[in-house]
Amino acid sequence: GAEPDRGPAFWGRLSLVCGLFLFYLQWLKEDNHQSYLDFVNLAFHEAGHIFLGFFGEFITTAGGTIFQLLFPAICLFHFLRRGNRLGWQLCLFWVGENFLNISVYAGDAISQDLPLVGGGVHDWTYLLTAMGLIAHTEGTARFIFGVGTIIIFYSLYLIGSDALTSRPFGSE
């Protein structure tokens, strides 16, 4: 059979998958890893506390995590509606990366070693206590990390699949 065309779209997507995979591996290399993307995520996290601050203590506290996941999800649906495959696939990766970040924060609920931006109560200490899960902090963090990992690997699979079909960047 004829060899498939391995043009710039293939090599670009393959490079992207490799780079994103290396980015993911940082969470396996060190405890409490924080990426440069987490500074962006933090802005949405803090906005969630403000915008959901009228719905009681639990929702206000959870609002940080809600917005941290909601904003990349909104971007994902925007690119999906526009037919920009790579755009929504990268946003899917971003959703997964947020789960990894959230797992670090949730895993810190008992030790509270991470610095808090606004001071005060640690979100995940409050949330896990309110849900009766504070004794299961480590398991909760691992579950959240697992969800993020699944989402990330699915996004890498999608990006890689498009490389094999030689889809140009951004095309449907």
PDB file of N, CA, C and O in Angstrom, residues 9-10 13 79-90 158-159 161-163 165-172:
ATOM      1  N   ALA A   9       0.905  18.971   8.963  1.00  0.00           N
ATOM      2  CA  ALA A   9      -0.178  18.735   9.926  1.00  0.00           C
ATOM      3  C   ALA A   9       0.130  17.513  10.790  1.00  0.00           C
ATOM      4  O   ALA A   9      -0.069  17.525  12.004  1.00  0.00           O
ATOM      5  N   PHE A  10       0.632  16.464  10.159  1.00  0.00           N
ATOM      6  CA  PHE A  10       0.977  15.248  10.906  1.00  0.00           C
ATOM      7  C   PHE A  10       2.069  15.535  11.936  1.00  0.00           C
ATOM      8  O   PHE A  10       1.936  15.224  13.118  1.00  0.00           O
ATOM      9  N   ARG A  13       0.957  17.972  14.780  1.00  0.00           N
ATOM     10  CA  ARG A  13       0.108  17.332  15.793  1.00  0.00           C
ATOM     11  C   ARG A  13       0.892  16.308  16.615  1.00  0.00           C
ATOM     12  O   ARG A  13       0.699  16.203  17.824  1.00  0.00           O
ATOM     13  N   PHE A  79     -15.187  26.495  20.647  1.00  0.00           N
ATOM     14  CA  PHE A  79     -14.424  25.952  19.518  1.00  0.00           C
ATOM     15  C   PHE A  79     -15.153  24.807  18.831  1.00  0.00           C
ATOM     16  O   PHE A  79     -15.067  24.655  17.615  1.00  0.00           O
ATOM     17  N   LEU A  80     -15.870  24.019  19.595  1.00  0.00           N
ATOM     18  CA  LEU A  80     -16.648  22.922  19.031  1.00  0.00           C
ATOM     19  C   LEU A  80     -17.724  23.467  18.086  1.00  0.00           C
ATOM     20  O   LEU A  80     -17.889  22.970  16.969  1.00  0.00           O
ATOM     21  N   ARG A  81     -18.435  24.495  18.529  1.00  0.00           N
ATOM     22  CA  ARG A  81     -19.468  25.130  17.692  1.00  0.00           C
ATOM     23  C   ARG A  81     -18.885  25.732  16.421  1.00  0.00           C
ATOM     24  O   ARG A  81     -19.524  25.740  15.374  1.00  0.00           O
ATOM     25  N   ARG A  82     -17.682  26.254  16.515  1.00  0.00           N
ATOM     26  CA  ARG A  82     -17.039  26.871  15.351  1.00  0.00           C
ATOM     27  C   ARG A  82     -16.384  25.842  14.445  1.00  0.00           C
ATOM     28  O   ARG A  82     -15.856  26.198  13.392  1.00  0.00           O
ATOM     29  N   GLY A  83     -16.357  24.585  14.863  1.00  0.00           N
ATOM     30  CA  GLY A  83     -15.758  23.535  14.048  1.00  0.00           C
ATOM     31  C   GLY A  83     -14.242  23.497  14.117  1.00  0.00           C
ATOM     32  O   GLY A  83     -13.599  22.933  13.243  1.00  0.00           O
ATOM     33  N   ASN A  84     -13.671  24.071  15.163  1.00  0.00           N
ATOM     34  CA  ASN A  84     -12.219  24.101  15.321  1.00  0.00           C
ATOM     35  C   ASN A  84     -11.813  22.912  16.191  1.00  0.00           C
ATOM     36  O   ASN A  84     -11.805  22.989  17.421  1.00  0.00           O
ATOM     37  N   ARG A  85     -11.476  21.803  15.533  1.00  0.00           N
ATOM     38  CA  ARG A  85     -11.172  20.559  16.251  1.00  0.00           C
ATOM     39  C   ARG A  85      -9.993  20.719  17.203  1.00  0.00           C
ATOM     40  O   ARG A  85     -10.058  20.322  18.352  1.00  0.00           O
ATOM     41  N   LEU A  86      -8.907  21.261  16.709  1.00  0.00           N
ATOM     42  CA  LEU A  86      -7.735  21.392  17.569  1.00  0.00           C
ATOM     43  C   LEU A  86      -8.041  22.313  18.744  1.00  0.00           C
ATOM     44  O   LEU A  86      -7.620  22.043  19.871  1.00  0.00           O
ATOM     45  N   GLY A  87      -8.793  23.370  18.503  1.00  0.00           N
ATOM     46  CA  GLY A  87      -9.156  24.290  19.579  1.00  0.00           C
ATOM     47  C   GLY A  87      -9.900  23.585  20.704  1.00  0.00           C
ATOM     48  O   GLY A  87      -9.537  23.715  21.878  1.00  0.00           O
ATOM     49  N   TRP A  88     -10.935  22.821  20.358  1.00  0.00           N
ATOM     50  CA  TRP A  88     -11.691  22.169  21.431  1.00  0.00           C
ATOM     51  C   TRP A  88     -10.908  21.017  22.042  1.00  0.00           C
ATOM     52  O   TRP A  88     -11.044  20.734  23.230  1.00  0.00           O
ATOM     53  N   GLN A  89     -10.067  20.368  21.254  1.00  0.00           N
ATOM     54  CA  GLN A  89      -9.244  19.288  21.811  1.00  0.00           C
ATOM     55  C   GLN A  89      -8.238  19.837  22.837  1.00  0.00           C
ATOM     56  O   GLN A  89      -8.000  19.228  23.880  1.00  0.00           O
ATOM     57  N   LEU A  90      -7.660  20.998  22.539  1.00  0.00           N
ATOM     58  CA  LEU A  90      -6.742  21.631  23.487  1.00  0.00           C
ATOM     59  C   LEU A  90      -7.487  22.104  24.731  1.00  0.00           C
ATOM     60  O   LEU A  90      -6.967  22.020  25.844  1.00  0.00           O
ATOM     61  N   LEU A 158      -7.376  12.114  20.724  1.00  0.00           N
ATOM     62  CA  LEU A 158      -8.082  12.829  19.654  1.00  0.00           C
ATOM     63  C   LEU A 158      -7.120  13.620  18.770  1.00  0.00           C
ATOM     64  O   LEU A 158      -7.227  13.590  17.545  1.00  0.00           O
ATOM     65  N   ILE A 159      -6.191  14.326  19.407  1.00  0.00           N
ATOM     66  CA  ILE A 159      -5.210  15.103  18.646  1.00  0.00           C
ATOM     67  C   ILE A 159      -4.353  14.161  17.795  1.00  0.00           C
ATOM     68  O   ILE A 159      -4.095  14.421  16.621  1.00  0.00           O
ATOM     69  N   SER A 161      -5.162  11.112  16.760  1.00  0.00           N
ATOM     70  CA  SER A 161      -5.990  10.513  15.703  1.00  0.00           C
ATOM     71  C   SER A 161      -6.092  11.439  14.505  1.00  0.00           C
ATOM     72  O   SER A 161      -6.059  10.995  13.353  1.00  0.00           O
ATOM     73  N   ASP A 162      -6.238  12.732  14.793  1.00  0.00           N
ATOM     74  CA  ASP A 162      -6.302  13.691  13.694  1.00  0.00           C
ATOM     75  C   ASP A 162      -4.971  13.773  12.953  1.00  0.00           C
ATOM     76  O   ASP A 162      -4.939  14.027  11.758  1.00  0.00           O
ATOM     77  N   ALA A 163      -3.862  13.528  13.664  1.00  0.00           N
ATOM     78  CA  ALA A 163      -2.553  13.502  12.997  1.00  0.00           C
ATOM     79  C   ALA A 163      -2.507  12.345  12.006  1.00  0.00           C
ATOM     80  O   ALA A 163      -2.007  12.495  10.887  1.00  0.00           O
ATOM     81  N   THR A 165      -4.952  11.009  10.426  1.00  0.00           N
ATOM     82  CA  THR A 165      -5.830  11.260   9.274  1.00  0.00           C
ATOM     83  C   THR A 165      -5.378  12.494   8.508  1.00  0.00           C
ATOM     84  O   THR A 165      -6.053  12.924   7.577  1.00  0.00           O
ATOM     85  N   SER A 166      -4.240  13.048   8.936  1.00  0.00           N
ATOM     86  CA  SER A 166      -3.636  14.232   8.274  1.00  0.00           C
ATOM     87  C   SER A 166      -4.585  15.415   8.193  1.00  0.00           C
ATOM     88  O   SER A 166      -4.639  16.123   7.211  1.00  0.00           O
ATOM     89  N   ARG A 167      -5.323  15.630   9.276  1.00  0.00           N
ATOM     90  CA  ARG A 167      -6.192  16.829   9.306  1.00  0.00           C
ATOM     91  C   ARG A 167      -5.307  18.052   9.550  1.00  0.00           C
ATOM     92  O   ARG A 167      -4.463  18.038  10.419  1.00  0.00           O
ATOM     93  N   PRO A 168      -5.555  19.096   8.793  1.00  0.00           N
ATOM     94  CA  PRO A 168      -4.814  20.329   9.063  1.00  0.00           C
ATOM     95  C   PRO A 168      -5.221  20.891  10.431  1.00  0.00           C
ATOM     96  O   PRO A 168      -6.304  20.581  10.920  1.00  0.00           O
ATOM     97  N   PHE A 169      -4.364  21.708  10.998  1.00  0.00           N
ATOM     98  CA  PHE A 169      -4.683  22.324  12.287  1.00  0.00           C
ATOM     99  C   PHE A 169      -5.976  23.107  12.173  1.00  0.00           C
ATOM    100  O   PHE A 169      -6.174  23.893  11.250  1.00  0.00           O
ATOM    101  N   GLY A 170      -6.880  22.886  13.141  1.00  0.00           N
ATOM    102  CA  GLY A 170      -8.095  23.680  13.248  1.00  0.00           C
ATOM    103  C   GLY A 170      -9.223  23.255  12.347  1.00  0.00           C
ATOM    104  O   GLY A 170     -10.296  23.842  12.393  1.00  0.00           O
ATOM    105  N   SER A 171      -9.057  22.252  11.501  1.00  0.00           N
ATOM    106  CA  SER A 171     -10.151  21.905  10.579  1.00  0.00           C
ATOM    107  C   SER A 171     -11.039  20.838  11.187  1.00  0.00           C
ATOM    108  O   SER A 171     -10.631  20.060  12.025  1.00  0.00           O
ATOM    109  N   GLU A 172     -12.268  20.826  10.745  1.00  0.00           N
ATOM    110  CA  GLU A 172     -13.265  19.857  11.223  1.00  0.00           C
ATOM    111  C   GLU A 172     -13.163  18.585  10.430  1.00  0.00           C
ATOM    112  O   GLU A 172     -12.900  18.519   9.290  1.00  0.00           O
TER     113      GLU A 172
END
